[in-house]
PDB file of C-alpha atoms in Angstrom:
ATOM      1  CA  UNK A   4       0.282  -0.009   0.086  1.00 62.00           C
ATOM      2  CA  UNK A   5       1.379   3.654  -0.894  1.00 68.00           C
ATOM      3  CA  UNK A   6       1.576   6.130   1.871  1.00 92.00           C
ATOM      4  CA  UNK A   7       3.392   7.930   3.966  1.00 95.00           C
ATOM      5  CA  UNK A   8       4.724   6.225   7.723  1.00 96.00           C
ATOM      6  CA  UNK A   9       6.040   8.389  10.822  1.00 97.00           C
ATOM      7  CA  UNK A  10       8.119   6.721  13.162  1.00 95.00           C
ATOM      8  CA  UNK A  11       7.904   6.201  16.419  1.00 95.00           C
ATOM      9  CA  UNK A  12       4.102   7.452  17.122  1.00 95.00           C
ATOM     10  CA  UNK A  13       5.167   8.130  20.867  1.00 95.00           C
ATOM     11  CA  UNK A  14       8.671   9.848  21.751  1.00 94.00           C
ATOM     12  CA  UNK A  15       9.807  10.944  25.086  1.00 92.00           C
ATOM     13  CA  UNK A  16      12.735  13.595  25.389  1.00 88.00           C
ATOM     14  CA  UNK A  17      14.807  13.928  28.413  1.00 89.00           C
ATOM     15  CA  UNK A  18      16.351  17.994  28.461  1.00 86.00           C
ATOM     16  CA  UNK A  19      19.190  18.640  26.478  1.00 86.00           C
ATOM     17  CA  UNK A  20      18.733  15.592  24.229  1.00 90.00           C
ATOM     18  CA  UNK A  21      18.479  15.591  20.241  1.00 93.00           C
ATOM     19  CA  UNK A  22      16.219  13.497  18.680  1.00 95.00           C
ATOM     20  CA  UNK A  23      15.020  12.449  15.375  1.00 96.00           C
ATOM     21  CA  UNK A  24      11.523  11.676  14.254  1.00 97.00           C
ATOM     22  CA  UNK A  25      11.160   9.793  11.059  1.00 97.00           C
ATOM     23  CA  UNK A  26       9.169  10.248   7.857  1.00 98.00           C
ATOM     24  CA  UNK A  27       8.936   8.000   5.087  1.00 97.00           C
ATOM     25  CA  UNK A  28       6.444   7.982   1.867  1.00 97.00           C
ATOM     26  CA  UNK A  29       6.441   5.636  -0.665  1.00 95.00           C
ATOM     27  CA  UNK A  30       4.139   7.829  -2.843  1.00 93.00           C
ATOM     28  CA  UNK A  31       6.724   9.224  -5.622  1.00 93.00           C
ATOM     29  CA  UNK A  32       5.985  12.989  -4.254  1.00 92.00           C
ATOM     30  CA  UNK A  33       8.391  15.483  -4.934  1.00 91.00           C
ATOM     31  CA  UNK A  34       7.633  17.614  -1.960  1.00 91.00           C
ATOM     32  CA  UNK A  35       7.691  17.386   1.724  1.00 93.00           C
ATOM     33  CA  UNK A  36       6.348  18.700   4.815  1.00 93.00           C
ATOM     34  CA  UNK A  37       6.900  18.700   8.973  1.00 96.00           C
ATOM     35  CA  UNK A  38       4.312  21.099  10.755  1.00 95.00           C
ATOM     36  CA  UNK A  39       4.091  20.800  14.446  1.00 96.00           C
ATOM     37  CA  UNK A  40       0.551  21.119  15.954  1.00 94.00           C
ATOM     38  CA  UNK A  41       0.142  22.543  19.783  1.00 92.00           C
ATOM     39  CA  UNK A  42      -3.389  21.667  21.941  1.00 84.00           C
ATOM     40  CA  UNK A  43      -6.023  23.596  20.197  1.00 78.00           C
ATOM     41  CA  UNK A  44      -3.614  24.876  17.433  1.00 81.00           C
ATOM     42  CA  UNK A  45      -3.523  24.892  13.856  1.00 85.00           C
ATOM     43  CA  UNK A  46      -0.582  23.474  11.990  1.00 91.00           C
ATOM     44  CA  UNK A  47       2.556  25.614  11.525  1.00 92.00           C
ATOM     45  CA  UNK A  48       5.038  24.927   9.041  1.00 92.00           C
ATOM     46  CA  UNK A  49       9.116  24.042  10.245  1.00 96.00           C
ATOM     47  CA  UNK A  50      10.488  22.863   7.299  1.00 96.00           C
ATOM     48  CA  UNK A  51       9.473  22.113   4.057  1.00 93.00           C
ATOM     49  CA  UNK A  52      11.376  20.168   0.522  1.00 93.00           C
ATOM     50  CA  UNK A  53      10.451  20.378  -2.887  1.00 89.00           C
ATOM     51  CA  UNK A  54      13.036  18.627  -4.011  1.00 91.00           C
ATOM     52  CA  UNK A  55      15.871  15.878  -3.074  1.00 94.00           C
ATOM     53  CA  UNK A  56      18.558  17.889  -1.594  1.00 96.00           C
ATOM     54  CA  UNK A  57      16.996  20.956  -1.257  1.00 94.00           C
ATOM     55  CA  UNK A  58      14.718  22.298   1.811  1.00 95.00           C
ATOM     56  CA  UNK A  59      13.553  25.655   3.063  1.00 94.00           C
ATOM     57  CA  UNK A  60      12.595  26.866   6.162  1.00 95.00           C
ATOM     58  CA  UNK A  61       8.983  26.962   7.399  1.00 92.00           C
ATOM     59  CA  UNK A  62       7.868  29.907   9.922  1.00 90.00           C
ATOM     60  CA  UNK A  63       9.130  27.977  13.131  1.00 94.00           C
ATOM     61  CA  UNK A  64      12.769  25.977  11.956  1.00 96.00           C
ATOM     62  CA  UNK A  65      14.530  27.482  15.142  1.00 96.00           C
ATOM     63  CA  UNK A  66      15.808  24.202  17.074  1.00 96.00           C
ATOM     64  CA  UNK A  67      15.035  22.235  14.116  1.00 97.00           C
ATOM     65  CA  UNK A  68      16.887  20.595  11.482  1.00 97.00           C
ATOM     66  CA  UNK A  69      16.470  18.297   8.660  1.00 98.00           C
ATOM     67  CA  UNK A  70      17.800  16.424   5.842  1.00 98.00           C
ATOM     68  CA  UNK A  71      16.487  15.290   2.531  1.00 97.00           C
ATOM     69  CA  UNK A  72      18.889  12.871   0.907  1.00 97.00           C
ATOM     70  CA  UNK A  73      16.751  10.331  -0.549  1.00 97.00           C
ATOM     71  CA  UNK A  74      12.804  11.272  -2.221  1.00 96.00           C
ATOM     72  CA  UNK A  75      11.200   8.774   0.132  1.00 97.00           C
ATOM     73  CA  UNK A  76      12.576  10.091   3.370  1.00 98.00           C
ATOM     74  CA  UNK A  77      12.584  13.770   4.926  1.00 98.00           C
ATOM     75  CA  UNK A  78      13.833  13.021   9.135  1.00 98.00           C
ATOM     76  CA  UNK A  79      13.092  15.953  11.682  1.00 98.00           C
ATOM     77  CA  UNK A  80      15.816  16.833  14.277  1.00 97.00           C
ATOM     78  CA  UNK A  81      14.704  18.364  17.168  1.00 95.00           C
ATOM     79  CA  UNK A  82      17.804  19.559  18.711  1.00 94.00           C
ATOM     80  CA  UNK A  83      18.138  20.845  22.325  1.00 88.00           C
ATOM     81  CA  UNK A  84      17.689  24.418  21.231  1.00 87.00           C
ATOM     82  CA  UNK A  85      13.979  23.984  21.121  1.00 88.00           C
ATOM     83  CA  UNK A  86      12.981  25.112  24.171  1.00 86.00           C
ATOM     84  CA  UNK A  87       9.727  23.829  24.100  1.00 90.00           C
ATOM     85  CA  UNK A  88       9.241  20.336  21.979  1.00 92.00           C
ATOM     86  CA  UNK A  89       6.339  19.049  23.431  1.00 94.00           C
ATOM     87  CA  UNK A  90       3.874  18.953  20.262  1.00 95.00           C
ATOM     88  CA  UNK A  91       2.456  16.811  17.790  1.00 96.00           C
ATOM     89  CA  UNK A  92       4.554  16.774  15.029  1.00 97.00           C
ATOM     90  CA  UNK A  93       3.195  15.781  11.327  1.00 97.00           C
ATOM     91  CA  UNK A  94       4.949  15.337   8.354  1.00 97.00           C
ATOM     92  CA  UNK A  95       2.932  15.640   4.727  1.00 94.00           C
ATOM     93  CA  UNK A  96       3.831  14.819   1.455  1.00 93.00           C
ATOM     94  CA  UNK A  97       2.783  15.903  -2.244  1.00 89.00           C
ATOM     95  CA  UNK A  98       3.238  16.279  -5.702  1.00 84.00           C
ATOM     96  CA  UNK A  99       5.493  19.604  -6.704  1.00 73.00           C
ATOM     97  CA  UNK A 100       2.314  20.683  -8.614  1.00 64.00           C
ATOM     98  CA  UNK A 101       0.455  23.471  -6.896  1.00 58.00           C
ATOM     99  CA  UNK A 102      -3.032  21.836  -7.521  1.00 63.00           C
ATOM    100  CA  UNK A 103      -2.547  18.445  -5.430  1.00 75.00           C
ATOM    101  CA  UNK A 104      -3.290  17.528  -2.171  1.00 83.00           C
ATOM    102  CA  UNK A 105      -0.796  17.127   0.712  1.00 87.00           C
ATOM    103  CA  UNK A 106      -1.313  13.661   2.365  1.00 91.00           C
ATOM    104  CA  UNK A 107      -0.442  13.417   6.103  1.00 94.00           C
ATOM    105  CA  UNK A 108       1.553  10.490   8.327  1.00 96.00           C
ATOM    106  CA  UNK A 109      -0.178   9.636  11.303  1.00 96.00           C
ATOM    107  CA  UNK A 110       1.966  11.577  13.544  1.00 96.00           C
ATOM    108  CA  UNK A 111       4.577  11.712  16.362  1.00 97.00           C
ATOM    109  CA  UNK A 112       3.903  12.961  19.648  1.00 96.00           C
ATOM    110  CA  UNK A 113       6.756  13.995  21.550  1.00 95.00           C
ATOM    111  CA  UNK A 114       6.841  14.759  25.028  1.00 94.00           C
ATOM    112  CA  UNK A 115       9.762  16.360  27.176  1.00 89.00           C
ATOM    113  CA  UNK A 116      10.372  14.958  30.348  1.00 85.00           C
TER     114      UNK A 116
ATOM    115  CA  UNK B  18      -1.810  39.719   9.193  1.00 59.00           C
ATOM    116  CA  UNK B  19      -2.178  35.719   9.125  1.00 66.00           C
ATOM    117  CA  UNK B  20      -1.894  33.873   6.044  1.00 87.00           C
ATOM    118  CA  UNK B  21      -4.687  31.904   6.149  1.00 92.00           C
ATOM    119  CA  UNK B  22      -7.318  32.873   8.797  1.00 93.00           C
ATOM    120  CA  UNK B  23     -10.163  31.051   9.953  1.00 94.00           C
ATOM    121  CA  UNK B  24     -12.899  31.594  13.101  1.00 88.00           C
ATOM    122  CA  UNK B  25     -11.524  28.864  15.482  1.00 84.00           C
ATOM    123  CA  UNK B  26     -15.415  28.079  16.766  1.00 84.00           C
ATOM    124  CA  UNK B  27     -16.903  26.149  18.076  1.00 92.00           C
ATOM    125  CA  UNK B  28     -19.317  26.251  15.296  1.00 95.00           C
ATOM    126  CA  UNK B  29     -22.245  24.630  16.718  1.00 96.00           C
ATOM    127  CA  UNK B  30     -25.053  23.052  14.619  1.00 97.00           C
ATOM    128  CA  UNK B  31     -27.960  20.657  15.290  1.00 97.00           C
ATOM    129  CA  UNK B  32     -27.867  17.115  13.196  1.00 97.00           C
ATOM    130  CA  UNK B  33     -29.404  17.413   9.953  1.00 97.00           C
ATOM    131  CA  UNK B  34     -28.278  21.205   9.605  1.00 97.00           C
ATOM    132  CA  UNK B  35     -25.898  22.830   7.017  1.00 97.00           C
ATOM    133  CA  UNK B  36     -22.687  23.544   8.549  1.00 97.00           C
ATOM    134  CA  UNK B  37     -20.937  26.557   7.058  1.00 97.00           C
ATOM    135  CA  UNK B  38     -17.039  26.999   7.494  1.00 97.00           C
ATOM    136  CA  UNK B  39     -15.145  30.436   6.143  1.00 96.00           C
ATOM    137  CA  UNK B  40     -11.442  30.840   5.070  1.00 96.00           C
ATOM    138  CA  UNK B  41      -9.829  33.573   3.942  1.00 96.00           C
ATOM    139  CA  UNK B  42      -6.201  34.129   2.511  1.00 94.00           C
ATOM    140  CA  UNK B  43      -3.695  36.837   2.068  1.00 91.00           C
ATOM    141  CA  UNK B  44      -1.618  35.746  -0.644  1.00 88.00           C
ATOM    142  CA  UNK B  45      -3.141  36.624  -4.107  1.00 88.00           C
ATOM    143  CA  UNK B  46      -0.451  34.153  -5.637  1.00 85.00           C
ATOM    144  CA  UNK B  47      -2.755  31.211  -4.207  1.00 88.00           C
ATOM    145  CA  UNK B  48      -3.937  28.574  -6.558  1.00 85.00           C
ATOM    146  CA  UNK B  49      -5.218  25.701  -4.988  1.00 91.00           C
ATOM    147  CA  UNK B  50      -7.053  25.299  -1.489  1.00 94.00           C
ATOM    148  CA  UNK B  51      -7.883  22.505   0.544  1.00 95.00           C
ATOM    149  CA  UNK B  52      -9.783  21.422   3.489  1.00 96.00           C
ATOM    150  CA  UNK B  53      -8.862  18.982   6.115  1.00 96.00           C
ATOM    151  CA  UNK B  54     -11.349  17.218   8.453  1.00 97.00           C
ATOM    152  CA  UNK B  55      -8.817  16.295  11.776  1.00 95.00           C
ATOM    153  CA  UNK B  56     -10.286  14.174  14.729  1.00 95.00           C
ATOM    154  CA  UNK B  57      -9.294  14.869  17.893  1.00 90.00           C
ATOM    155  CA  UNK B  58      -5.365  13.178  18.544  1.00 89.00           C
ATOM    156  CA  UNK B  59      -5.236  11.903  15.040  1.00 93.00           C
ATOM    157  CA  UNK B  60      -3.906  13.450  11.912  1.00 94.00           C
ATOM    158  CA  UNK B  61      -5.802  15.687   9.163  1.00 95.00           C
ATOM    159  CA  UNK B  62      -7.566  13.903   6.086  1.00 94.00           C
ATOM    160  CA  UNK B  63      -8.343  15.628   3.172  1.00 93.00           C
ATOM    161  CA  UNK B  64     -11.806  15.859   2.202  1.00 94.00           C
ATOM    162  CA  UNK B  65     -11.837  18.576  -0.742  1.00 93.00           C
ATOM    163  CA  UNK B  66      -9.770  20.706  -2.738  1.00 92.00           C
ATOM    164  CA  UNK B  67     -10.600  23.465  -5.095  1.00 94.00           C
ATOM    165  CA  UNK B  68      -8.692  25.671  -7.691  1.00 89.00           C
ATOM    166  CA  UNK B  69     -11.383  27.268  -9.869  1.00 90.00           C
ATOM    167  CA  UNK B  70     -14.005  29.896  -8.778  1.00 93.00           C
ATOM    168  CA  UNK B  71     -17.349  28.637  -8.455  1.00 94.00           C
ATOM    169  CA  UNK B  72     -18.678  25.706  -6.277  1.00 95.00           C
ATOM    170  CA  UNK B  73     -17.304  22.005  -6.080  1.00 95.00           C
ATOM    171  CA  UNK B  74     -19.566  19.225  -5.052  1.00 96.00           C
ATOM    172  CA  UNK B  75     -18.562  15.790  -3.308  1.00 95.00           C
ATOM    173  CA  UNK B  76     -21.231  14.417  -1.624  1.00 96.00           C
ATOM    174  CA  UNK B  77     -22.512  16.369   1.647  1.00 97.00           C
ATOM    175  CA  UNK B  78     -19.628  18.323   0.706  1.00 97.00           C
ATOM    176  CA  UNK B  79     -19.270  21.375  -1.203  1.00 97.00           C
ATOM    177  CA  UNK B  80     -16.628  23.741  -1.387  1.00 97.00           C
ATOM    178  CA  UNK B  81     -16.606  27.376  -2.855  1.00 97.00           C
ATOM    179  CA  UNK B  82     -14.064  29.770  -4.046  1.00 96.00           C
ATOM    180  CA  UNK B  83     -14.003  33.304  -4.647  1.00 96.00           C
ATOM    181  CA  UNK B  84     -10.415  34.506  -5.863  1.00 93.00           C
ATOM    182  CA  UNK B  85     -11.474  37.963  -6.415  1.00 94.00           C
ATOM    183  CA  UNK B  86     -12.724  38.369  -2.311  1.00 94.00           C
ATOM    184  CA  UNK B  87      -9.877  36.000  -1.248  1.00 95.00           C
ATOM    185  CA  UNK B  88     -12.370  33.803   0.190  1.00 95.00           C
ATOM    186  CA  UNK B  89     -13.147  29.764   0.579  1.00 97.00           C
ATOM    187  CA  UNK B  90     -15.797  28.109   1.966  1.00 97.00           C
ATOM    188  CA  UNK B  91     -16.786  24.511   2.871  1.00 98.00           C
ATOM    189  CA  UNK B  92     -20.687  23.725   3.499  1.00 98.00           C
ATOM    190  CA  UNK B  93     -21.734  19.918   4.816  1.00 98.00           C
ATOM    191  CA  UNK B  94     -25.213  19.574   3.829  1.00 98.00           C
ATOM    192  CA  UNK B  95     -27.288  16.851   6.461  1.00 98.00           C
ATOM    193  CA  UNK B  96     -24.829  17.161   9.198  1.00 97.00           C
ATOM    194  CA  UNK B  97     -23.893  14.234  11.756  1.00 97.00           C
ATOM    195  CA  UNK B  98     -22.651  13.770  14.860  1.00 96.00           C
ATOM    196  CA  UNK B  99     -19.712  12.151  13.122  1.00 96.00           C
ATOM    197  CA  UNK B 100     -18.464  15.266  11.392  1.00 97.00           C
ATOM    198  CA  UNK B 101     -18.115  16.803  14.496  1.00 97.00           C
ATOM    199  CA  UNK B 102     -13.949  17.511  14.104  1.00 96.00           C
ATOM    200  CA  UNK B 103     -11.680  20.060  13.486  1.00 95.00           C
ATOM    201  CA  UNK B 104     -11.625  21.275  10.082  1.00 97.00           C
ATOM    202  CA  UNK B 105      -8.565  23.070   8.290  1.00 96.00           C
ATOM    203  CA  UNK B 106      -8.338  25.299   5.511  1.00 95.00           C
ATOM    204  CA  UNK B 107      -5.032  25.272   3.723  1.00 93.00           C
ATOM    205  CA  UNK B 108      -3.644  27.569   0.563  1.00 92.00           C
ATOM    206  CA  UNK B 109      -1.043  26.146  -1.863  1.00 88.00           C
ATOM    207  CA  UNK B 110       0.969  29.741  -1.914  1.00 78.00           C
ATOM    208  CA  UNK B 111       2.435  30.341  -5.673  1.00 71.00           C
ATOM    209  CA  UNK B 112       4.467  32.963  -4.139  1.00 70.00           C
ATOM    210  CA  UNK B 113       6.404  30.999  -1.521  1.00 70.00           C
ATOM    211  CA  UNK B 114       5.992  27.771  -3.165  1.00 73.00           C
ATOM    212  CA  UNK B 115       4.512  26.240   0.388  1.00 80.00           C
ATOM    213  CA  UNK B 116       1.568  24.904   1.740  1.00 84.00           C
ATOM    214  CA  UNK B 117       0.044  26.855   4.248  1.00 88.00           C
ATOM    215  CA  UNK B 118      -2.856  25.842   7.219  1.00 90.00           C
ATOM    216  CA  UNK B 119      -5.357  27.835   8.942  1.00 92.00           C
ATOM    217  CA  UNK B 120      -5.350  27.467  12.882  1.00 91.00           C
ATOM    218  CA  UNK B 121      -8.904  25.664  12.351  1.00 94.00           C
ATOM    219  CA  UNK B 122     -12.395  25.899  13.052  1.00 95.00           C
ATOM    220  CA  UNK B 123     -14.026  23.187  15.495  1.00 95.00           C
ATOM    221  CA  UNK B 124     -17.514  21.963  14.392  1.00 96.00           C
ATOM    222  CA  UNK B 125     -19.838  20.453  17.354  1.00 97.00           C
ATOM    223  CA  UNK B 126     -23.013  18.660  15.457  1.00 97.00           C
ATOM    224  CA  UNK B 127     -25.390  17.844  18.532  1.00 95.00           C
ATOM    225  CA  UNK B 128     -27.971  15.285  18.211  1.00 91.00           C
TER     226      UNK B 128
END
């Protein structure tokens, strides 16, 4: 089945640790996105990538890093510089053309302990 | 000014009524628009997309786009309690080449 897979579903991070969230898609999509959602809030764009080996900062990129070495994969690292990382993280992918919809993974819920 | 704006709600409608959800956007370069439904604790799922002025119907859902007014809406006919969720409006910004979401409108359909 084609789809977009995020792992893990739940993640706990200690203060000062870096953690990496995985996002893999087998839809042959060019574009991939990372969003953050806080309780009762909308989606805020962290990073996005329209093509392999290229990515752009979104609205809240500070404290996060990404890579796009393969078309299928767009991992997100939450660094220790991100002071309030507890949130629901959503990865999405779409065809590069503008008139196509984005599909979401099931999300990763990150909690700082 | 937020790039995509929605009333946060909650919008409360009785079962069987029409729910009307609205969205405005600021980037005139936006060409395609999407409505997603998100249940609590789950990821968003696509309901409809629209990129031409006018109406687009799919079952109980109708999306409406008015580019001159920079306005997008979603109508849900014969609302059911299972429609209770947060509805997210998204616009693909041609100028910035990225997908931008509004904060979402929470819909509550009561029996």
